[in-house]
PDB file of C-alpha atoms in Angstrom:
ATOM      1  CA  MET L   1     213.347 112.517  61.582  1.00  0.00           C
ATOM      2  CA  SER L   2     213.738 115.576  59.528  1.00  0.00           C
ATOM      3  CA  ASP L   3     210.039 116.275  58.918  1.00  0.00           C
ATOM      4  CA  ASP L   4     209.923 117.572  62.535  1.00  0.00           C
ATOM      5  CA  ARG L   5     211.751 120.378  61.793  1.00  0.00           C
ATOM      6  CA  GLN L   6     213.454 121.216  64.953  1.00  0.00           C
ATOM      7  CA  LEU L   7     217.442 120.792  65.444  1.00  0.00           C
ATOM      8  CA  ARG L   8     219.493 120.846  68.155  1.00  0.00           C
ATOM      9  CA  ILE L   9     223.144 119.961  69.291  1.00  0.00           C
ATOM     10  CA  GLU L  10     223.782 118.211  72.794  1.00  0.00           C
ATOM     11  CA  VAL L  11     226.579 118.520  74.508  1.00  0.00           C
ATOM     12  CA  GLY L  12     228.244 115.611  76.493  1.00  0.00           C
ATOM     13  CA  TYR L  13     230.041 116.298  79.596  1.00  0.00           C
ATOM     14  CA  GLY L  14     232.889 117.844  80.044  1.00  0.00           C
ATOM     15  CA  LEU L  15     232.451 119.842  76.485  1.00  0.00           C
ATOM     16  CA  GLU L  16     230.053 122.617  77.952  1.00  0.00           C
ATOM     17  CA  GLY L  17     232.344 124.629  78.676  1.00  0.00           C
ATOM     18  CA  GLN L  18     234.005 125.108  75.164  1.00  0.00           C
ATOM     19  CA  VAL L  19     230.343 124.772  73.304  1.00  0.00           C
ATOM     20  CA  THR L  20     227.992 126.566  75.634  1.00  0.00           C
ATOM     21  CA  ASP L  21     224.148 127.206  74.787  1.00  0.00           C
ATOM     22  CA  ALA L  22     224.878 130.655  72.668  1.00  0.00           C
ATOM     23  CA  ILE L  23     227.738 129.104  70.853  1.00  0.00           C
ATOM     24  CA  ALA L  24     225.340 125.840  69.974  1.00  0.00           C
ATOM     25  CA  SER L  25     222.903 128.317  69.497  1.00  0.00           C
ATOM     26  CA  ARG L  26     224.810 130.614  66.540  1.00  0.00           C
ATOM     27  CA  ILE L  27     226.305 127.304  65.006  1.00  0.00           C
ATOM     28  CA  ILE L  28     222.374 126.458  64.771  1.00  0.00           C
ATOM     29  CA  ASN L  29     221.563 129.601  63.558  1.00  0.00           C
ATOM     30  CA  ASP L  30     224.171 130.592  61.235  1.00  0.00           C
ATOM     31  CA  VAL L  31     226.092 127.716  59.905  1.00  0.00           C
ATOM     32  CA  ILE L  32     223.752 124.708  59.779  1.00  0.00           C
ATOM     33  CA  ALA L  33     219.337 126.405  59.385  1.00  0.00           C
ATOM     34  CA  PRO L  34     220.937 127.988  55.934  1.00  0.00           C
ATOM     35  CA  ARG L  35     222.139 125.516  54.327  1.00  0.00           C
ATOM     36  CA  ILE L  36     218.973 123.179  55.443  1.00  0.00           C
ATOM     37  CA  GLN L  37     216.428 125.689  54.330  1.00  0.00           C
ATOM     38  CA  ALA L  38     218.673 126.063  50.903  1.00  0.00           C
ATOM     39  CA  GLY L  39     218.036 122.530  50.392  1.00  0.00           C
ATOM     40  CA  ASP L  40     221.778 121.526  51.413  1.00  0.00           C
ATOM     41  CA  ARG L  41     220.867 118.699  53.872  1.00  0.00           C
ATOM     42  CA  ASP L  42     224.549 117.064  53.734  1.00  0.00           C
ATOM     43  CA  GLY L  43     226.233 120.754  53.281  1.00  0.00           C
ATOM     44  CA  ALA L  44     224.586 121.488  56.907  1.00  0.00           C
ATOM     45  CA  VAL L  45     225.745 118.472  59.192  1.00  0.00           C
ATOM     46  CA  ILE L  46     229.481 118.865  57.686  1.00  0.00           C
ATOM     47  CA  ALA L  47     229.853 122.493  57.909  1.00  0.00           C
ATOM     48  CA  GLY L  48     227.918 122.328  61.423  1.00  0.00           C
ATOM     49  CA  LEU L  49     230.159 119.329  62.494  1.00  0.00           C
ATOM     50  CA  GLU L  50     233.052 122.039  60.875  1.00  0.00           C
ATOM     51  CA  ALA L  51     231.914 124.734  63.569  1.00  0.00           C
ATOM     52  CA  ILE L  52     231.367 122.315  66.249  1.00  0.00           C
ATOM     53  CA  VAL L  53     235.627 120.549  65.825  1.00  0.00           C
ATOM     54  CA  GLY L  54     236.249 124.158  65.227  1.00  0.00           C
ATOM     55  CA  THR L  55     234.867 125.526  68.873  1.00  0.00           C
ATOM     56  CA  ILE L  56     236.172 122.535  70.430  1.00  0.00           C
ATOM     57  CA  GLY L  57     239.914 122.598  69.237  1.00  0.00           C
ATOM     58  CA  GLY L  58     240.117 126.674  69.997  1.00  0.00           C
ATOM     59  CA  GLN L  59     239.612 128.061  66.954  1.00  0.00           C
ATOM     60  CA  GLY L  60     236.104 129.328  67.499  1.00  0.00           C
ATOM     61  CA  PHE L  61     233.870 128.791  64.402  1.00  0.00           C
ATOM     62  CA  SER L  62     233.705 130.726  61.420  1.00  0.00           C
ATOM     63  CA  ASP L  63     230.535 131.132  59.355  1.00  0.00           C
ATOM     64  CA  SER L  64     232.740 130.690  56.159  1.00  0.00           C
ATOM     65  CA  THR L  65     231.826 127.829  53.258  1.00  0.00           C
ATOM     66  CA  PRO L  66     232.393 123.982  54.665  1.00  0.00           C
ATOM     67  CA  SER L  67     234.972 122.114  52.369  1.00  0.00           C
ATOM     68  CA  VAL L  68     232.386 120.490  50.759  1.00  0.00           C
ATOM     69  CA  PRO L  69     230.784 122.323  48.414  1.00  0.00           C
ATOM     70  CA  PRO L  70     226.722 123.415  48.505  1.00  0.00           C
ATOM     71  CA  ARG L  71     225.060 120.959  45.878  1.00  0.00           C
ATOM     72  CA  GLU L  72     222.777 122.646  42.476  1.00  0.00           C
ATOM     73  CA  PRO L  73     219.181 122.125  42.930  1.00  0.00           C
ATOM     74  CA  VAL L  74     217.851 120.036  40.871  1.00  0.00           C
ATOM     75  CA  GLY L  75     215.550 121.637  38.395  1.00  0.00           C
ATOM     76  CA  ASP L  76     214.839 122.476  35.145  1.00  0.00           C
ATOM     77  CA  GLY L  77     214.796 126.228  35.715  1.00  0.00           C
ATOM     78  CA  GLY L  78     211.122 126.549  36.545  1.00  0.00           C
ATOM     79  CA  ARG L  79     209.602 125.388  32.842  1.00  0.00           C
ATOM     80  CA  LEU L  80     207.333 122.851  32.901  1.00  0.00           C
ATOM     81  CA  SER L  81     207.331 119.849  30.828  1.00  0.00           C
ATOM     82  CA  THR L  82     204.816 118.385  28.116  1.00  0.00           C
ATOM     83  CA  PRO L  83     203.913 115.707  29.976  1.00  0.00           C
ATOM     84  CA  ARG L  84     203.309 117.744  33.274  1.00  0.00           C
ATOM     85  CA  LEU L  85     200.902 120.119  30.502  1.00  0.00           C
ATOM     86  CA  ILE L  86     199.338 117.793  29.505  1.00  0.00           C
ATOM     87  CA  ILE L  87     198.109 116.557  32.292  1.00  0.00           C
ATOM     88  CA  TYR L  88     197.702 120.416  33.654  1.00  0.00           C
ATOM     89  CA  GLY L  89     195.777 121.138  30.872  1.00  0.00           C
ATOM     90  CA  VAL L  90     193.469 118.002  31.357  1.00  0.00           C
ATOM     91  CA  ILE L  91     193.142 118.448  35.179  1.00  0.00           C
ATOM     92  CA  GLY L  92     191.274 122.013  34.465  1.00  0.00           C
ATOM     93  CA  VAL L  93     189.807 121.123  31.566  1.00  0.00           C
ATOM     94  CA  LEU L  94     188.109 118.613  34.120  1.00  0.00           C
ATOM     95  CA  PHE L  95     187.488 121.314  36.623  1.00  0.00           C
ATOM     96  CA  LEU L  96     185.493 123.509  34.397  1.00  0.00           C
ATOM     97  CA  ILE L  97     183.206 120.753  33.482  1.00  0.00           C
ATOM     98  CA  LEU L  98     183.130 120.665  37.770  1.00  0.00           C
ATOM     99  CA  LEU L  99     182.682 124.294  37.664  1.00  0.00           C
ATOM    100  CA  ILE L 100     180.083 124.485  35.395  1.00  0.00           C
ATOM    101  CA  THR L 101     178.048 121.271  36.041  1.00  0.00           C
ATOM    102  CA  HIS L 102     178.419 121.679  39.935  1.00  0.00           C
ATOM    103  CA  PRO L 103     179.474 124.841  40.827  1.00  0.00           C
ATOM    104  CA  SER L 104     179.442 124.553  44.770  1.00  0.00           C
ATOM    105  CA  LEU L 105     181.102 121.336  44.430  1.00  0.00           C
ATOM    106  CA  ALA L 106     184.379 122.549  42.173  1.00  0.00           C
ATOM    107  CA  LEU L 107     183.985 126.202  44.620  1.00  0.00           C
ATOM    108  CA  PHE L 108     184.741 123.735  48.073  1.00  0.00           C
ATOM    109  CA  LEU L 109     186.968 121.541  46.484  1.00  0.00           C
ATOM    110  CA  LEU L 110     188.707 125.151  45.157  1.00  0.00           C
ATOM    111  CA  VAL L 111     188.946 126.307  48.313  1.00  0.00           C
ATOM    112  CA  ASN L 112     190.219 123.196  50.909  1.00  0.00           C
ATOM    113  CA  ILE L 113     192.779 122.929  47.800  1.00  0.00           C
ATOM    114  CA  LEU L 114     194.163 126.351  48.097  1.00  0.00           C
ATOM    115  CA  SER L 115     193.881 126.751  51.830  1.00  0.00           C
ATOM    116  CA  GLY L 116     195.200 123.076  52.686  1.00  0.00           C
ATOM    117  CA  ASN L 117     199.355 124.402  52.254  1.00  0.00           C
ATOM    118  CA  GLN L 118     198.080 126.061  55.949  1.00  0.00           C
ATOM    119  CA  CYS L 119     200.346 125.139  58.792  1.00  0.00           C
ATOM    120  CA  SER L 120     197.733 124.571  61.978  1.00  0.00           C
ATOM    121  CA  ASN L 121     201.285 124.624  63.827  1.00  0.00           C
ATOM    122  CA  SER L 122     201.593 128.372  65.779  1.00  0.00           C
ATOM    123  CA  ARG L 123     205.395 127.664  65.235  1.00  0.00           C
ATOM    124  CA  GLY L 124     205.476 127.860  61.373  1.00  0.00           C
ATOM    125  CA  GLY L 125     207.931 126.202  58.859  1.00  0.00           C
ATOM    126  CA  TRP L 126     211.629 126.728  57.460  1.00  0.00           C
ATOM    127  CA  GLY L 127     210.759 130.494  57.479  1.00  0.00           C
ATOM    128  CA  GLY L 128     209.106 130.534  61.043  1.00  0.00           C
ATOM    129  CA  GLY L 129     211.291 129.953  63.261  1.00  0.00           C
ATOM    130  CA  GLY L 130     211.259 126.107  64.421  1.00  0.00           C
ATOM    131  CA  PHE L 131     215.183 125.920  65.411  1.00  0.00           C
ATOM    132  CA  SER L 132     216.449 125.929  68.651  1.00  0.00           C
ATOM    133  CA  GLY L 133     219.218 126.739  70.036  1.00  0.00           C
ATOM    134  CA  GLY L 134     220.894 124.286  73.439  1.00  0.00           C
ATOM    135  CA  GLY L 135     223.437 122.322  74.615  1.00  0.00           C
ATOM    136  CA  GLY L 136     222.851 121.189  78.062  1.00  0.00           C
ATOM    137  CA  ARG L 137     223.226 117.875  78.992  1.00  0.00           C
ATOM    138  CA  SER L 138     223.208 114.827  77.499  1.00  0.00           C
ATOM    139  CA  GLY L 139     223.696 111.100  79.633  1.00  0.00           C
TER     140      GLY L 139
END
Protein backbone atom coordinates (compact mmCIF):
# COMPACT_ATOMS: atom_id res chain seq x y z
CA MET A 1 0.00 0.00 0.00
CA SER A 2 1.49 3.34 -1.00
CA ASP A 3 0.34 5.14 2.17
CA ASP A 4 2.59 2.94 4.35
CA ARG A 5 5.63 5.00 3.33
CA GLN A 6 7.84 1.96 3.56
CA LEU A 7 9.88 0.60 0.72
CA ARG A 8 12.13 -2.41 0.44
CA ILE A 9 13.69 -4.64 -2.15
CA GLU A 10 13.37 -8.35 -1.53
CA VAL A 11 16.10 -10.35 -3.18
CA GLY A 12 15.32 -13.98 -4.01
CA TYR A 13 17.59 -16.98 -3.62
CA GLY A 14 20.54 -16.99 -5.95
CA LEU A 15 20.76 -13.22 -6.36
CA GLU A 16 21.99 -12.27 -2.88
CA GLY A 17 25.55 -12.03 -4.17
CA GLN A 18 24.66 -9.70 -7.02
CA VAL A 19 22.05 -7.48 -5.33
CA THR A 20 23.46 -7.05 -1.86
CA ASP A 21 21.78 -5.15 0.97
CA ALA A 22 24.07 -2.18 0.30
CA ILE A 23 23.21 -2.07 -3.40
CA ALA A 24 19.48 -2.44 -2.66
CA SER A 25 19.71 0.41 -0.15
CA ARG A 26 21.51 2.63 -2.68
CA ILE A 27 18.92 1.88 -5.34
CA ILE A 28 16.14 2.82 -2.92
CA ASN A 29 17.79 5.98 -1.61
CA ASP A 30 19.38 7.25 -4.84
CA VAL A 31 16.96 6.11 -7.55
CA ILE A 32 13.49 5.26 -6.24
CA ALA A 33 12.89 7.59 -3.25
CA PRO A 34 13.70 10.90 -5.00
CA ARG A 35 11.25 10.11 -7.80
CA ILE A 36 8.52 9.12 -5.33
CA GLN A 37 9.11 12.34 -3.41
CA ALA A 38 8.77 14.26 -6.68
CA GLY A 39 5.41 12.58 -7.28
CA ASP A 40 6.57 10.32 -10.11
CA ARG A 41 5.65 6.86 -8.82
CA ASP A 42 5.64 5.24 -12.26
CA GLY A 43 9.09 6.62 -13.04
CA ALA A 44 10.33 5.44 -9.63
CA VAL A 45 9.26 1.87 -10.32
CA ILE A 46 10.73 1.89 -13.82
CA ALA A 47 14.02 3.45 -12.70
CA GLY A 48 14.27 1.01 -9.78
CA LEU A 49 13.69 -1.97 -12.06
CA GLU A 50 16.25 -0.69 -14.56
CA ALA A 51 18.81 -0.29 -11.75
CA ILE A 52 18.14 -3.81 -10.44
CA VAL A 53 18.29 -5.37 -13.92
CA GLY A 54 21.49 -3.47 -14.66
CA THR A 55 23.01 -4.73 -11.42
CA ILE A 56 22.03 -8.32 -12.16
CA GLY A 57 23.37 -7.99 -15.71
CA GLY A 58 26.76 -6.96 -14.38
CA GLN A 59 26.55 -3.36 -15.56
CA GLY A 60 26.12 -1.98 -12.08
CA PHE A 61 23.57 0.74 -11.64
CA SER A 62 23.76 4.41 -12.24
CA ASP A 63 21.28 6.92 -10.99
CA SER A 64 20.82 8.30 -14.48
CA THR A 65 17.53 9.33 -15.95
CA PRO A 66 15.19 6.42 -16.67
CA SER A 67 14.01 5.68 -20.20
CA VAL A 68 10.56 7.06 -19.34
CA PRO A 69 10.74 10.81 -18.61
CA PRO A 70 9.25 11.94 -15.29
CA ARG A 71 5.77 13.40 -15.41
CA GLU A 72 5.26 17.09 -15.01
CA PRO A 73 3.37 17.96 -11.84
CA VAL A 74 -0.28 18.64 -12.46
CA GLY A 75 -1.40 22.02 -11.22
CA ASP A 76 -2.35 25.52 -12.11
CA GLY A 77 0.88 27.23 -11.12
CA GLY A 78 -0.26 28.08 -7.60
CA ARG A 79 -3.16 30.34 -8.59
CA LEU A 80 -6.57 29.82 -7.04
CA SER A 81 -9.60 29.47 -9.26
CA THR A 82 -12.62 31.72 -8.82
CA PRO A 83 -14.86 29.04 -7.25
CA ARG A 84 -12.10 28.19 -4.78
CA LEU A 85 -11.69 31.86 -3.86
CA ILE A 86 -15.44 32.13 -3.25
CA ILE A 87 -15.43 29.03 -1.04
CA TYR A 88 -12.44 30.28 0.97
CA GLY A 89 -14.13 33.68 1.34
CA VAL A 90 -17.36 32.12 2.64
CA ILE A 91 -15.39 29.95 5.09
CA GLY A 92 -13.46 33.01 6.25
CA VAL A 93 -16.65 35.03 6.84
CA LEU A 94 -18.26 32.12 8.72
CA PHE A 95 -15.14 31.78 10.86
CA LEU A 96 -15.18 35.51 11.66
CA ILE A 97 -18.84 35.26 12.70
CA LEU A 98 -17.97 32.26 14.90
CA LEU A 99 -15.02 34.17 16.34
CA ILE A 100 -17.27 37.10 17.30
CA THR A 101 -20.11 35.00 18.73
CA HIS A 102 -18.15 32.13 20.32
CA PRO A 103 -14.48 33.11 20.57
CA SER A 104 -13.36 30.15 22.69
CA LEU A 105 -14.94 27.64 20.29
CA ALA A 106 -13.40 29.39 17.28
CA LEU A 107 -9.93 29.37 18.84
CA PHE A 108 -10.35 25.71 19.84
CA LEU A 109 -11.26 24.79 16.26
CA LEU A 110 -8.41 26.87 14.87
CA VAL A 111 -5.84 25.19 17.12
CA ASN A 112 -7.16 21.72 16.23
CA ILE A 113 -7.15 22.47 12.50
CA LEU A 114 -3.63 23.88 12.56
CA SER A 115 -2.21 21.03 14.66
CA GLY A 116 -4.12 18.31 12.80
CA ASN A 117 -1.27 17.71 10.34
CA GLN A 118 1.18 16.56 12.99
CA CYS A 119 2.11 12.92 12.73
CA SER A 120 2.28 10.86 15.88
CA ASN A 121 4.61 8.42 14.14
CA SER A 122 8.20 9.14 15.14
CA ARG A 123 9.55 8.14 11.72
CA GLY A 124 8.08 11.18 10.04
CA GLY A 125 6.99 11.57 6.46
CA TRP A 126 8.78 11.46 3.15
CA GLY A 127 11.45 13.93 4.12
CA GLY A 128 12.10 12.46 7.57
CA GLY A 129 13.20 9.07 6.41
CA GLY A 130 10.86 6.15 6.36
CA PHE A 131 12.72 4.33 3.63
CA SER A 132 14.68 1.29 4.60
CA GLY A 133 17.13 -0.42 2.36
CA GLY A 134 17.94 -4.02 2.34
CA GLY A 135 17.61 -7.22 0.57
CA GLY A 136 17.77 -10.43 2.43
CA ARG A 137 16.05 -13.65 1.76
CA SER A 138 12.58 -14.39 0.60
CA GLY A 139 10.86 -17.62 0.14
